[in-house]
Short mmCIF file of C-alpha atoms in Angstrom, two decimals:
data_model
loop_
_atom_site.label_atom_id
_atom_site.label_comp_id
_atom_site.label_asym_id
_atom_site.label_seq_id
_atom_site.Cartn_x
_atom_site.Cartn_y
_atom_site.Cartn_z
CA MET A 1 0.37 -0.03 0.06
CA ASP A 2 0.93 2.80 -0.71
CA ARG A 3 1.96 5.01 2.09
CA THR A 4 2.73 9.20 0.14
CA CYS A 5 1.79 11.62 2.56
CA ASN A 6 -1.05 13.61 0.52
CA PRO A 7 -1.50 16.65 1.62
CA VAL A 8 -5.55 16.81 0.51
CA GLN A 9 -5.98 14.05 2.14
CA VAL A 10 -5.49 14.92 5.92
CA ARG A 11 -6.84 18.17 5.12
CA LEU A 12 -8.53 18.89 8.91
CA SER A 13 -11.72 20.35 8.44
CA PHE A 14 -12.50 22.58 11.10
CA ARG A 15 -16.30 22.86 11.26
CA ARG A 16 -18.72 21.13 14.23
CA ARG A 17 -19.32 17.43 14.06
CA THR A 18 -20.59 14.73 16.13
CA GLY A 19 -19.28 12.15 17.94
CA GLY A 20 -18.38 10.21 21.45
CA ALA A 21 -16.99 11.11 24.12
CA SER A 22 -14.07 7.91 24.12
CA PRO A 23 -9.91 8.28 24.49
CA VAL A 24 -8.13 7.24 21.36
CA ASP A 25 -7.24 3.65 20.84
CA SER A 26 -4.24 2.03 21.49
CA HIS A 27 -4.44 -0.38 18.49
CA PHE A 28 -5.16 2.46 16.44
CA PHE A 29 -2.32 4.81 18.52
CA ARG A 30 0.25 2.25 17.85
CA CYS A 31 -0.41 2.45 14.11
CA LEU A 32 -0.39 5.78 14.13
CA ALA A 33 2.38 6.15 15.53
CA ARG A 34 4.19 4.67 13.60
CA ARG A 35 3.21 5.94 10.95
CA LEU A 36 3.52 9.67 11.85
CA GLY A 37 6.38 8.93 12.91
CA THR A 38 8.16 7.81 10.93
CA LEU A 39 6.94 10.33 8.30
CA CYS A 40 7.47 14.00 10.09
CA SER A 41 11.44 12.06 10.48
CA GLY A 42 13.52 14.74 9.71
CA ALA A 43 11.14 17.63 9.92
CA ARG A 44 12.29 21.04 10.78
CA LEU A 45 9.89 22.72 13.58
CA ASP A 46 9.25 25.86 11.66
CA ASN A 47 6.96 27.12 14.98
CA ILE A 48 4.55 26.41 17.00
CA TYR A 49 1.17 27.82 18.73
CA ALA A 50 -1.09 27.33 21.12
CA PRO A 51 -4.88 28.16 19.86
CA ASN A 52 -5.99 26.65 24.44
CA SER A 53 -4.55 25.39 26.50
CA GLU A 54 -4.92 21.90 25.63
CA VAL A 55 -4.31 22.23 21.99
CA THR A 56 -0.52 22.83 20.35
CA THR A 57 -0.52 23.47 16.88
CA LEU A 58 3.63 21.67 15.10
CA VAL A 59 4.11 23.84 12.09
CA LEU A 60 6.37 21.18 10.41
CA GLY A 61 9.02 21.84 7.40
CA HIS A 62 9.53 18.71 4.86
CA PRO A 63 9.79 17.57 1.09
CA ALA A 64 7.95 14.33 2.67
CA ILE A 65 4.93 15.50 3.73
CA ARG A 66 4.91 19.05 1.09
CA ASP A 67 5.27 22.30 2.50
CA ARG A 68 4.60 22.84 5.99
CA LYS A 69 2.30 20.64 7.38
CA PHE A 70 1.05 20.92 10.76
CA LEU A 71 0.54 18.88 13.74
CA VAL A 72 -2.52 19.47 15.51
CA LEU A 73 -2.76 17.45 18.50
CA ARG A 74 -5.83 17.94 21.74
CA ALA A 75 -4.63 16.48 24.65
CA HIS A 76 -7.05 15.85 27.34
CA ARG A 77 -8.36 12.52 29.27
CA GLN A 78 -12.06 11.56 27.12
CA GLN A 79 -11.15 13.23 24.20
CA PRO A 80 -7.79 13.72 22.52
CA SER A 81 -6.23 13.19 19.12
CA LEU A 82 -3.47 14.07 17.02
CA ALA A 83 -2.80 14.47 13.11
CA LEU A 84 -1.61 16.12 10.39
CA SER A 85 -3.32 18.95 9.57
CA ALA A 86 -2.81 21.20 5.50
CA GLU A 87 -4.47 24.37 7.74
CA LYS A 88 -3.95 25.83 10.47
CA PRO A 89 -5.77 26.18 13.59
CA PRO A 90 -7.78 29.43 15.08
CA ASN A 91 -4.81 30.53 16.98
CA PRO A 92 -5.96 34.54 19.93
CA GLN A 93 -3.59 37.26 18.69
CA ASN A 94 -0.88 36.81 21.58
CA ALA A 95 0.53 33.94 22.02
CA PRO A 96 0.35 32.39 25.68
CA ALA A 97 3.19 31.91 27.93
CA ARG A 98 3.50 28.43 26.82
CA ALA A 99 3.98 28.24 23.25
CA MET A 100 6.32 30.36 23.71
CA TRP A 101 8.21 28.08 26.07
CA LEU A 102 8.24 25.91 23.58
CA ARG A 103 9.47 28.12 20.52
CA LYS A 104 12.47 29.71 22.78
CA ARG A 105 13.58 25.86 23.12
CA LEU A 106 11.82 24.41 19.50
CA ARG A 107 12.07 26.59 16.53
CA ASN A 108 14.51 25.72 13.87
CA ARG A 109 14.60 22.25 15.28
CA ARG A 110 14.79 18.61 13.83
CA LEU A 111 12.88 15.50 14.62
CA LEU A 112 15.36 12.49 14.09
CA GLU A 113 14.15 9.17 15.33
CA PRO A 114 10.76 8.63 16.49
CA TYR A 115 10.24 6.21 19.27
CA TRP A 116 6.24 5.30 20.55
CA ASP A 117 4.51 3.92 24.02
CA TRP A 118 1.06 3.11 22.25
CA GLN A 119 -0.53 1.94 25.21
CA GLY A 120 0.76 5.17 26.82
CA ARG A 121 -0.72 6.98 24.26
CA ARG A 122 2.92 8.68 24.10
CA LEU A 123 4.50 9.58 20.93
CA ALA A 124 8.39 11.61 20.97
CA TRP A 125 11.36 12.59 18.80
CA ARG A 126 15.32 12.89 19.38
CA LEU A 127 15.58 16.06 18.89
CA SER A 128 18.74 18.00 16.76
CA PRO A 129 21.26 19.64 19.04
CA VAL A 130 21.08 23.30 19.48
CA ALA A 131 22.74 25.64 17.70
CA PRO A 132 26.54 26.11 19.19
CA ASP A 133 26.16 29.93 19.94
CA SER A 134 22.61 29.49 21.76
CA ASP A 135 23.07 29.73 25.57
CA GLU A 136 19.64 27.45 25.30
CA PRO A 137 19.37 24.54 28.23
CA GLU A 138 20.24 21.13 25.35
CA HIS A 139 17.02 19.50 25.51
CA GLN A 140 16.39 15.51 23.77
CA PHE A 141 13.10 15.25 22.81
CA LEU A 142 10.05 16.27 21.93
CA LEU A 143 7.14 14.38 23.85
CA ILE A 144 3.24 13.98 23.27
CA ASP A 145 1.04 12.73 25.73
CA LEU A 146 -2.64 12.59 24.11
CA ARG A 147 -2.85 13.24 28.17
CA GLU A 148 -1.30 15.18 29.29
CA GLY A 149 -0.21 17.48 25.93
CA CYS A 150 2.76 18.06 24.31
CA ASP A 151 6.79 18.63 26.81
CA VAL A 152 10.15 18.96 25.51
CA VAL A 153 12.83 16.25 28.01
CA ASP A 154 15.83 15.36 27.96
CA SER A 155 14.46 11.93 28.45
CA LEU A 156 12.21 9.72 28.00
CA PRO A 157 9.80 8.15 30.96
CA ALA A 158 8.93 5.30 31.32
CA PRO A 159 6.36 3.16 29.06
CA GLU A 160 3.17 2.15 30.14
CA PRO A 161 2.30 -0.66 31.32
CA VAL A 162 5.45 -1.74 33.52
CA GLY A 163 7.54 -3.29 31.77
CA ALA A 164 6.88 -2.36 28.15
CA ALA A 165 9.84 -0.72 25.99
CA TRP A 166 9.44 2.29 23.95
CA GLU A 167 9.20 1.57 20.47
CA THR A 168 10.74 2.69 17.23
CA ASP A 169 10.35 1.78 13.10
CA ARG A 170 14.03 -0.49 14.06
CA ALA A 171 11.73 -2.72 17.05
CA GLU A 172 7.87 -3.33 18.12
CA ALA A 173 7.44 -5.89 20.95
CA PRO A 174 4.90 -8.13 20.62
CA TRP A 175 1.22 -7.58 22.25
CA ALA A 176 0.87 -11.57 23.04
CA PRO A 177 -3.29 -10.88 24.96
CA ASN A 178 -4.09 -13.78 27.53
CA PRO A 179 -6.90 -16.53 25.43
CA ALA A 180 -8.38 -16.74 28.65
CA VAL A 181 -9.61 -13.38 28.57
CA LEU A 182 -12.22 -14.20 26.37
CA ASP A 183 -14.42 -16.10 29.10
CA ASP A 184 -14.82 -11.95 30.30
CA PRO A 185 -13.38 -9.90 28.18
CA ALA A 186 -15.03 -7.12 30.55
CA SER A 187 -13.21 -7.32 33.09
CA GLY A 188 -9.53 -7.16 30.93
CA LEU A 189 -7.50 -4.01 32.05
CA ALA A 190 -6.53 -1.37 29.53
CA GLU A 191 -2.78 -1.77 30.64
CA GLU A 192 -2.63 -5.08 29.38
CA GLY A 193 -3.55 -3.31 25.17
CA LEU A 194 -7.43 -4.33 25.86
CA THR A 195 -9.17 -1.24 25.48
CA PRO A 196 -12.50 -0.34 26.40
CA ALA A 197 -14.13 -0.31 22.30
CA LEU A 198 -11.33 -3.99 22.09
CA ARG A 199 -13.59 -5.00 25.07
CA ARG A 200 -17.21 -4.38 23.86
CA GLU A 201 -15.74 -5.47 20.57
CA LEU A 202 -14.77 -8.57 21.81
CA VAL A 203 -18.46 -9.02 24.19
CA ARG A 204 -20.00 -8.53 20.59
CA ARG A 205 -18.14 -11.34 18.41
CA LEU A 206 -18.79 -13.56 21.85
CA GLU A 207 -22.13 -13.53 20.74
CA ASP A 208 -21.51 -14.86 17.18
CA SER A 209 -19.22 -17.14 18.32
CA ARG A 210 -15.78 -17.78 20.11
CA GLU A 211 -13.51 -18.55 17.05
CA THR A 212 -14.66 -14.97 15.40
CA ALA A 213 -13.52 -13.47 18.36
CA ALA A 214 -9.96 -15.27 18.81
CA GLY A 215 -9.42 -14.02 15.38
CA LEU A 216 -9.62 -10.11 16.09
CA LEU A 217 -7.44 -10.65 19.37
CA ASP A 218 -4.40 -12.48 16.66
CA GLU A 219 -4.71 -10.05 14.10
CA LEU A 220 -4.36 -7.11 16.54
CA ALA A 221 -0.80 -9.87 17.95
CA MET A 222 -0.23 -9.58 14.34
CA SER A 223 0.24 -5.29 14.80
CA ARG A 224 -1.18 -4.98 11.02
CA CYS A 225 -2.15 -0.99 10.06
CA ASP A 226 -3.06 -1.07 6.66
CA SER A 227 -7.38 -0.81 7.58
CA PHE A 228 -8.67 1.00 9.87
CA PHE A 229 -12.54 2.83 10.97
CA ILE A 230 -14.43 4.74 12.72
CA ARG A 231 -17.84 4.78 14.48
CA SER A 232 -19.65 6.87 16.79
CA GLY A 233 -16.61 8.91 17.31
CA GLU A 234 -13.94 6.38 18.16
CA ALA A 235 -11.37 5.04 15.86
CA VAL A 236 -10.32 1.29 16.28
CA VAL A 237 -7.25 -0.64 13.74
CA TRP A 238 -11.45 -3.61 12.87
CA ARG A 239 -14.11 -3.86 11.23
CA PRO A 240 -17.39 -3.34 13.96
CA TYR A 241 -18.66 -6.30 13.64
CA GLY A 242 -22.19 -6.62 12.84
CA LEU A 243 -21.95 -2.70 12.49
CA GLU A 244 -20.72 -2.40 9.14
CA GLU A 245 -22.37 0.07 8.02
CA GLU A 246 -22.70 1.87 10.56
CA ALA A 247 -19.07 2.16 10.36
CA ALA A 248 -16.43 4.98 8.34
CA PRO A 249 -13.73 3.14 6.69
CA PHE A 250 -10.05 4.53 6.05
CA ASP A 251 -6.59 2.98 3.69
CA ASP A 252 -4.43 5.74 6.42
CA ALA A 253 -3.80 6.18 10.43
CA LEU A 254 -3.95 9.38 9.05
CA ASP A 255 -6.73 10.08 7.23
CA ALA A 256 -8.78 8.11 9.83
CA ALA A 257 -6.96 10.92 12.51
CA ALA A 258 -7.76 13.30 11.60
CA GLU A 259 -11.29 12.44 10.28
CA LEU A 260 -11.81 12.35 14.57
CA ALA A 261 -9.77 14.57 15.28
CA GLY A 262 -12.81 17.00 13.43
CA MET A 263 -15.05 15.99 15.16
CA ARG A 264 -13.19 16.54 18.84
CA LEU A 265 -11.26 19.81 18.01
CA ASP A 266 -14.42 21.62 16.04
CA PRO A 267 -15.82 23.52 19.65
CA HIS A 268 -13.05 24.19 20.51
CA LEU A 269 -11.92 26.11 18.15
CA GLU A 270 -14.84 27.09 17.19
CA ARG A 271 -14.77 29.98 21.04
CA VAL A 272 -10.61 31.20 20.18
CA ALA A 273 -11.94 31.59 17.01
CA GLY A 274 -15.92 33.21 17.71
CA ARG A 275 -13.70 34.71 21.14
CA GLU A 276 -11.49 36.47 18.88
CA GLU A 277 -14.17 37.48 16.38
CA SER A 278 -15.67 39.50 19.45
CA LYS A 279 -12.91 41.91 19.94
CA ALA A 280 -12.64 42.67 16.49
CA GLN A 281 -16.24 43.60 15.99
CA LYS A 282 -15.60 45.26 18.87
CA SER A 283 -12.95 47.73 17.62
CA GLN A 284 -13.87 47.75 13.97
CA ARG A 285 -16.97 49.13 15.78
CA LYS A 286 -14.86 51.79 17.89
CA LYS A 287 -13.61 52.31 14.33
CA PHE A 288 -16.50 53.08 12.06
CA SER A 289 -17.72 55.55 14.65
CA ARG A 290 -14.55 57.72 14.18
CA ALA A 291 -14.51 57.46 11.17
CA ARG A 292 -18.68 58.45 11.10
CA LYS A 293 -17.58 61.33 13.16
CA ALA A 294 -14.79 62.73 10.75
CA MET A 295 -17.20 62.82 7.87
CA ALA A 296 -19.44 64.84 9.51
CA ALA A 297 -17.41 66.86 10.19
CA GLU A 298 -16.13 67.01 5.98
CA GLU A 299 -18.87 67.27 4.97
CA LYS A 300 -19.75 70.09 7.93
CA ARG A 301 -16.26 71.73 6.00
CA LEU A 302 -17.23 71.51 1.86
CA GLU A 303 -20.84 72.65 2.95
CA THR A 304 -19.26 75.22 3.52
CA MET A 305 -17.07 75.84 1.24
CA ARG A 306 -20.11 75.09 -0.71
CA GLU A 307 -21.81 78.09 0.12
CA GLU A 308 -19.66 80.58 -0.84
CA ARG A 309 -20.95 80.14 -4.54
CA GLU A 310 -23.91 82.52 -3.52
CA ILE A 311 -21.16 84.93 -2.27
CA ALA A 312 -19.15 84.57 -5.18
CA GLN A 313 -22.94 85.23 -7.51
CA LEU A 314 -23.15 88.02 -5.31
CA LEU A 315 -19.64 89.50 -6.57
CA LYS A 316 -19.86 88.84 -9.50
CA ALA A 317 -23.48 90.96 -10.08
CA ALA A 318 -22.33 93.27 -8.70
CA MET A 319 -18.32 93.45 -10.40
CA HIS A 320 -19.08 96.36 -13.08
CA THR A 321 -19.59 98.48 -9.09
CA LEU A 322 -16.80 97.59 -7.65
CA PRO A 323 -12.85 99.14 -7.89
CA ARG A 324 -11.66 94.68 -9.26
CA ARG A 325 -8.50 95.27 -9.26
CA GLU A 326 -7.97 96.73 -5.76
CA LYS A 327 -7.40 95.27 -2.22
CA LEU A 328 -9.55 95.20 -0.27
CA ALA A 329 -10.76 94.28 3.46
CA GLU A 330 -14.61 94.18 2.47
CA VAL A 331 -16.95 95.02 0.04
CA THR A 332 -20.96 95.81 0.95
CA VAL A 333 -23.34 94.42 -2.75
CA ASP A 334 -26.55 94.19 -3.04
CA GLY A 335 -28.57 91.38 -2.03
CA PRO A 336 -31.95 89.58 -2.11
CA GLU A 337 -32.32 91.32 1.01
CA GLY A 338 -30.87 94.48 1.26
CA PRO A 339 -26.86 94.92 1.49
CA VAL A 340 -24.75 92.33 2.52
CA THR A 341 -21.11 93.04 3.26
CA ILE A 342 -18.32 90.81 2.05
CA PRO A 343 -15.78 89.78 4.23
CA LEU A 344 -12.42 89.68 1.46
CA ASP A 345 -8.79 87.96 1.29
CA PRO A 346 -7.26 91.86 1.96
CA SER A 347 -4.03 89.44 -0.12
CA ARG A 348 -6.02 89.10 -3.14
CA THR A 349 -7.64 92.04 -4.90
CA VAL A 350 -12.34 92.24 -5.74
CA ALA A 351 -11.67 89.76 -8.68
CA GLU A 352 -9.47 86.99 -7.03
CA ASN A 353 -11.63 87.04 -4.30
CA MET A 354 -13.98 85.76 -6.18
CA ASP A 355 -12.46 83.46 -9.18
CA ARG A 356 -11.16 82.21 -5.37
CA LEU A 357 -14.80 82.10 -3.84
CA PHE A 358 -16.10 79.92 -7.05
CA ARG A 359 -12.71 77.12 -7.27
CA ARG A 360 -13.73 76.59 -3.53
CA ALA A 361 -17.24 76.23 -4.54
CA ALA A 362 -16.25 74.57 -7.43
CA LYS A 363 -13.91 71.66 -5.21
CA GLY A 364 -17.07 71.08 -2.05
CA ASP A 365 -18.47 70.17 -5.02
CA ARG A 366 -16.50 67.35 -5.62
CA GLY A 367 -15.09 66.23 -2.41
CA ILE A 368 -19.56 65.62 -1.94
CA SER A 369 -19.28 63.17 -4.87
CA MET A 370 -16.53 61.43 -3.28
CA LEU A 371 -17.37 61.61 0.95
CA GLN A 372 -21.08 60.56 -0.27
CA ALA A 373 -18.61 57.38 -1.85
CA ARG A 374 -17.16 56.65 1.39
CA GLN A 375 -20.20 56.88 3.06
CA GLU A 376 -21.90 54.65 1.06
CA GLU A 377 -19.04 51.55 1.44
CA LEU A 378 -18.64 52.09 5.37
CA SER A 379 -22.49 52.51 5.82
CA ARG A 380 -21.63 48.77 3.66
CA GLN A 381 -19.30 47.76 5.99
CA GLU A 382 -21.53 48.59 9.04
CA GLU A 383 -24.11 45.89 7.49
CA LEU A 384 -21.09 43.35 7.70
CA LEU A 385 -20.42 43.95 10.21
CA GLN A 386 -23.94 43.89 11.95
CA ALA A 387 -25.12 41.23 10.28
CA GLY A 388 -21.45 39.04 11.98
CA ARG A 389 -19.21 39.22 9.10
CA LEU A 390 -16.05 41.54 9.51
CA PRO A 391 -14.91 43.49 6.86
CA ALA A 392 -11.94 41.65 4.72
CA PRO A 393 -9.47 44.11 6.26
CA ALA A 394 -9.92 43.48 9.88
CA ARG A 395 -9.52 39.75 9.96
CA GLN A 396 -8.60 37.95 12.50
CA ASN A 397 -4.39 36.09 11.76
CA GLN A 398 -3.60 38.39 8.60
CA ARG A 399 -0.52 39.87 8.97
CA LYS A 400 0.31 43.20 8.98
CA PRO A 401 3.03 44.30 6.93
CA ASP A 402 6.13 44.98 8.21
CA LYS A 403 6.97 48.85 9.73
CA SER A 404 10.43 48.56 8.97
CA VAL A 405 10.63 47.42 6.21
CA GLY A 406 9.95 49.11 2.67
CA GLN A 407 6.80 47.10 -0.28
CA SER A 408 8.10 46.02 -3.41
CA GLY A 409 10.86 48.67 -3.42
CA LYS A 410 9.51 51.42 -1.98
CA LEU A 411 11.11 53.84 0.18
CA GLN A 412 8.93 53.92 3.30
CA GLY A 413 6.74 56.60 4.41
CA ILE A 414 8.26 58.21 1.64
CA ALA A 415 5.64 58.67 -1.52
CA ARG A 416 7.36 59.37 -5.21
CA PHE A 417 7.00 61.45 -7.38
CA ARG A 418 8.74 62.72 -11.65
CA THR A 419 8.97 65.60 -12.94
CA ASP A 420 8.35 66.75 -16.38
CA ASP A 421 11.50 66.80 -16.64
CA GLY A 422 12.45 63.07 -15.54
CA PHE A 423 13.41 64.41 -11.91
CA LEU A 424 12.83 62.33 -8.84
CA ALA A 425 11.18 64.10 -5.79
CA LEU A 426 11.07 62.69 -2.70
CA ARG A 427 8.08 64.47 -0.03
CA GLY A 428 7.81 63.06 4.11
CA LYS A 429 4.48 61.32 4.54
CA ASN A 430 5.18 62.32 8.56
CA ALA A 431 6.98 63.74 10.87
CA ARG A 432 9.56 59.99 10.65
CA ALA A 433 9.81 60.11 6.82
CA ASN A 434 10.62 64.41 7.22
CA HIS A 435 13.31 63.08 9.55
CA SER A 436 14.84 60.46 7.11
CA LEU A 437 15.07 62.14 3.91
CA ALA A 438 17.18 64.89 5.38
CA THR A 439 19.37 62.28 7.46
CA ARG A 440 19.43 59.18 4.38
CA HIS A 441 18.22 59.89 0.94
CA ALA A 442 19.41 63.35 1.33
CA SER A 443 22.66 63.30 -1.32
CA PRO A 444 24.83 67.39 -0.34
CA PHE A 445 24.41 69.24 -3.62
CA ASP A 446 19.75 67.50 -3.79
CA TYR A 447 17.77 70.41 -3.49
CA TRP A 448 15.39 71.24 0.21
CA PHE A 449 11.85 73.15 -0.37
CA HIS A 450 9.63 73.57 2.50
CA ALA A 451 6.70 75.56 3.06
CA GLU A 452 7.31 79.73 4.63
CA ASP A 453 6.49 80.15 8.00
CA GLY A 454 4.53 77.21 8.96
CA PRO A 455 4.46 73.74 9.48
CA GLY A 456 4.85 71.17 6.52
CA ALA A 457 6.17 68.42 4.99
CA HIS A 458 9.58 68.53 3.71
CA VAL A 459 10.50 67.78 -0.83
CA VAL A 460 13.59 66.63 -1.46
CA LEU A 461 14.62 66.92 -5.86
CA LYS A 462 16.96 64.79 -6.21
CA ARG A 463 19.66 65.34 -8.93
CA ASP A 464 22.75 63.69 -10.02
CA HIS A 465 26.07 65.59 -9.75
CA ALA A 466 26.71 68.63 -7.82
CA GLY A 467 26.57 70.60 -11.36
CA GLN A 468 23.43 68.71 -12.72
CA GLU A 469 21.21 72.17 -14.20
CA VAL A 470 17.61 71.70 -12.54
CA PRO A 471 14.89 73.16 -15.32
CA GLU A 472 12.54 75.92 -13.54
CA ARG A 473 9.66 74.08 -14.33
CA SER A 474 10.88 70.81 -12.27
CA LEU A 475 11.31 73.15 -9.25
CA GLU A 476 8.37 74.73 -9.54
CA GLN A 477 6.80 71.16 -9.57
CA ALA A 478 9.50 69.90 -6.19
CA ALA A 479 7.48 73.61 -4.86
CA VAL A 480 4.18 72.66 -6.08
CA LEU A 481 4.40 68.90 -3.90
CA ALA A 482 5.62 70.87 -1.07
CA GLY A 483 3.36 73.17 -0.81
CA LEU A 484 0.30 71.07 -1.26
CA LYS A 485 1.23 69.46 2.04
CA SER A 486 1.49 72.52 3.72
CA TRP A 487 -0.07 74.91 5.85
CA GLN A 488 -1.40 77.02 2.82
CA GLU A 489 -2.86 73.35 1.42
CA GLY A 490 -6.19 75.55 1.17
CA SER A 491 -4.88 78.68 -0.97
CA ASP A 492 -4.48 79.08 -4.63
CA LYS A 493 -1.46 79.91 -3.92
CA ALA A 494 2.00 79.12 -1.34
CA ARG A 495 5.08 81.06 -1.51
CA ILE A 496 7.81 77.90 -0.30
CA MET A 497 11.96 77.67 0.49
CA CYS A 498 13.58 76.39 -1.64
CA ALA A 499 17.91 75.11 -0.13
CA LEU A 500 20.10 73.37 -0.75
CA CYS A 501 20.22 69.96 1.09
CA LYS A 502 24.18 70.02 2.53
CA HIS A 503 22.78 72.77 4.67
CA VAL A 504 20.01 71.98 6.22
CA SER A 505 20.78 69.25 9.74
CA PRO A 506 17.45 68.13 11.95
CA VAL A 507 17.72 70.17 14.64
CA LYS A 508 19.65 68.14 17.72
CA GLY A 509 17.83 66.95 20.96
CA GLY A 510 14.88 68.24 18.80
CA SER A 511 11.83 66.18 17.63
CA PRO A 512 11.78 64.26 14.23
CA GLY A 513 11.77 66.63 10.66
CA GLN A 514 13.29 69.45 12.78
CA VAL A 515 15.68 71.01 10.55
CA THR A 516 17.67 74.10 11.02
CA VAL A 517 18.25 75.55 7.57
CA GLU A 518 21.86 77.68 7.30
CA GLN A 519 21.44 78.85 4.04
CA VAL A 520 18.16 79.04 0.93
CA GLU A 521 18.54 78.79 -2.34
CA ARG A 522 15.33 80.95 -3.26
CA SER A 523 11.66 81.58 -2.41
CA LEU A 524 9.41 80.24 -4.90
CA LEU A 525 5.52 81.70 -5.06
CA VAL A 526 3.61 79.21 -6.67
CA ASP A 527 0.49 78.57 -7.64
CA LEU A 528 -1.22 75.56 -5.74
CA ASP A 529 -2.51 72.82 -8.37
CA ALA A 530 -4.24 70.06 -7.19
CA THR A 531 -3.95 68.09 -10.17
CA LEU A 532 -0.19 67.84 -9.86
CA GLU A 533 0.11 64.84 -7.01
CA ALA A 534 -1.73 62.75 -9.25
CA ARG A 535 0.40 63.44 -12.26
CA LEU A 536 3.58 63.33 -11.27
CA ALA A 537 2.65 60.53 -8.80
CA MET A 538 5.11 56.77 -9.04
CA ASP A 539 3.49 55.35 -5.87
#
């Protein structure tokens, strides 16, 4: 029979099933331990998880088991299970202390020779030595006990019963039951290999004939492992006599163990998943509530901008009576219900104020349209949460991107742009990124841009060498990129300083992003074109 492990066949299904409550039959465990111990010999222990106090998951890596497999143990007196799976059971967000203890002693070590104490339901592997430079204790064995759990020990404990021996793939102890047990099988001792499942089977067979029951004992004495059956939540190595139609047959102990684990693990793992799901749901509700408040504030701001269209219309209607080229703090015009005083920006002419009000109103229209789409998406996500389903980004067990490493070659926290003349411009997204720009990503001859008289993002325009000329258009585009992420972003124009990076240095003891500029090359007054970002963006 082909003993190759098929990952599809041994896939655990973590869904609820029904099954009885009984320990693993020792004769079945003998076949499982022999199969599992030999198959996993040579595997690397990549990681260890502990969904709860009873369940331990060992992540194995070995070509013989086709990539990583999960060896899932549930240690329990009445409903233990041990099986290989291609699926990782759900885990709590924070690993418990027991899992961390095992990781410290097992991670990256290999499973060597297997040993099994089949009547004691224990399986062990000798472990590869720890790394020479490691300060971890040199434990010799990984011990899996279906009753006590997973442990790392210096030597194998005494096997059960007294006088028995640990078996290996090269040395197995014969099992020779006393035929007298057939006189009263119900009184047989489990310590002698007469498990509850075997005693019940012998009673059924004795109802037919003594020879039928004796034949089963002879088969078990041969330790054959070529067929397995599950009935009423028990896995056995014999076909239940007279109950063949009720028993599910299996050709491989791994398949039978996976089926049994599906029956016994699911309710406990579902509780783990449920706890993590409820935490994620609570977090998601808070996130949605904050988003609603932010959207309400944004909607109020955009509506205020849209209302400026009425003021602009009043200015437009009265423009022929106003000094359109003068800079005034306010003007009075005729409104529908009488004279209306309109405050103006004194740094702009009356005509420029009118144009600015129209542009802001148009910007408010566009913003409202985009905001409505975001509100609809948020409503959809809230409906999913109400139905008990987490939106995909909030699902548990999703790995978060490593913040210390850039993704796909991008500079972490730094936006990249390419000017129309082909120059690379870098802009910080936060204070730490601004600090990184000034200290790590800029050459002394690069140009640095920042909004004057207020906070804003840092922009660095890269050059190949100190003598390279930069066209005016690229300088202005870099200045616009700085102005769009500064305190002047709501204005039509922005005043931006430009300096060589060699004249820009971080403030000692200051917060990230604070710099001292020793010499400014020039000051640029640029029109803030909001479409420039999207057109020049590389990311």
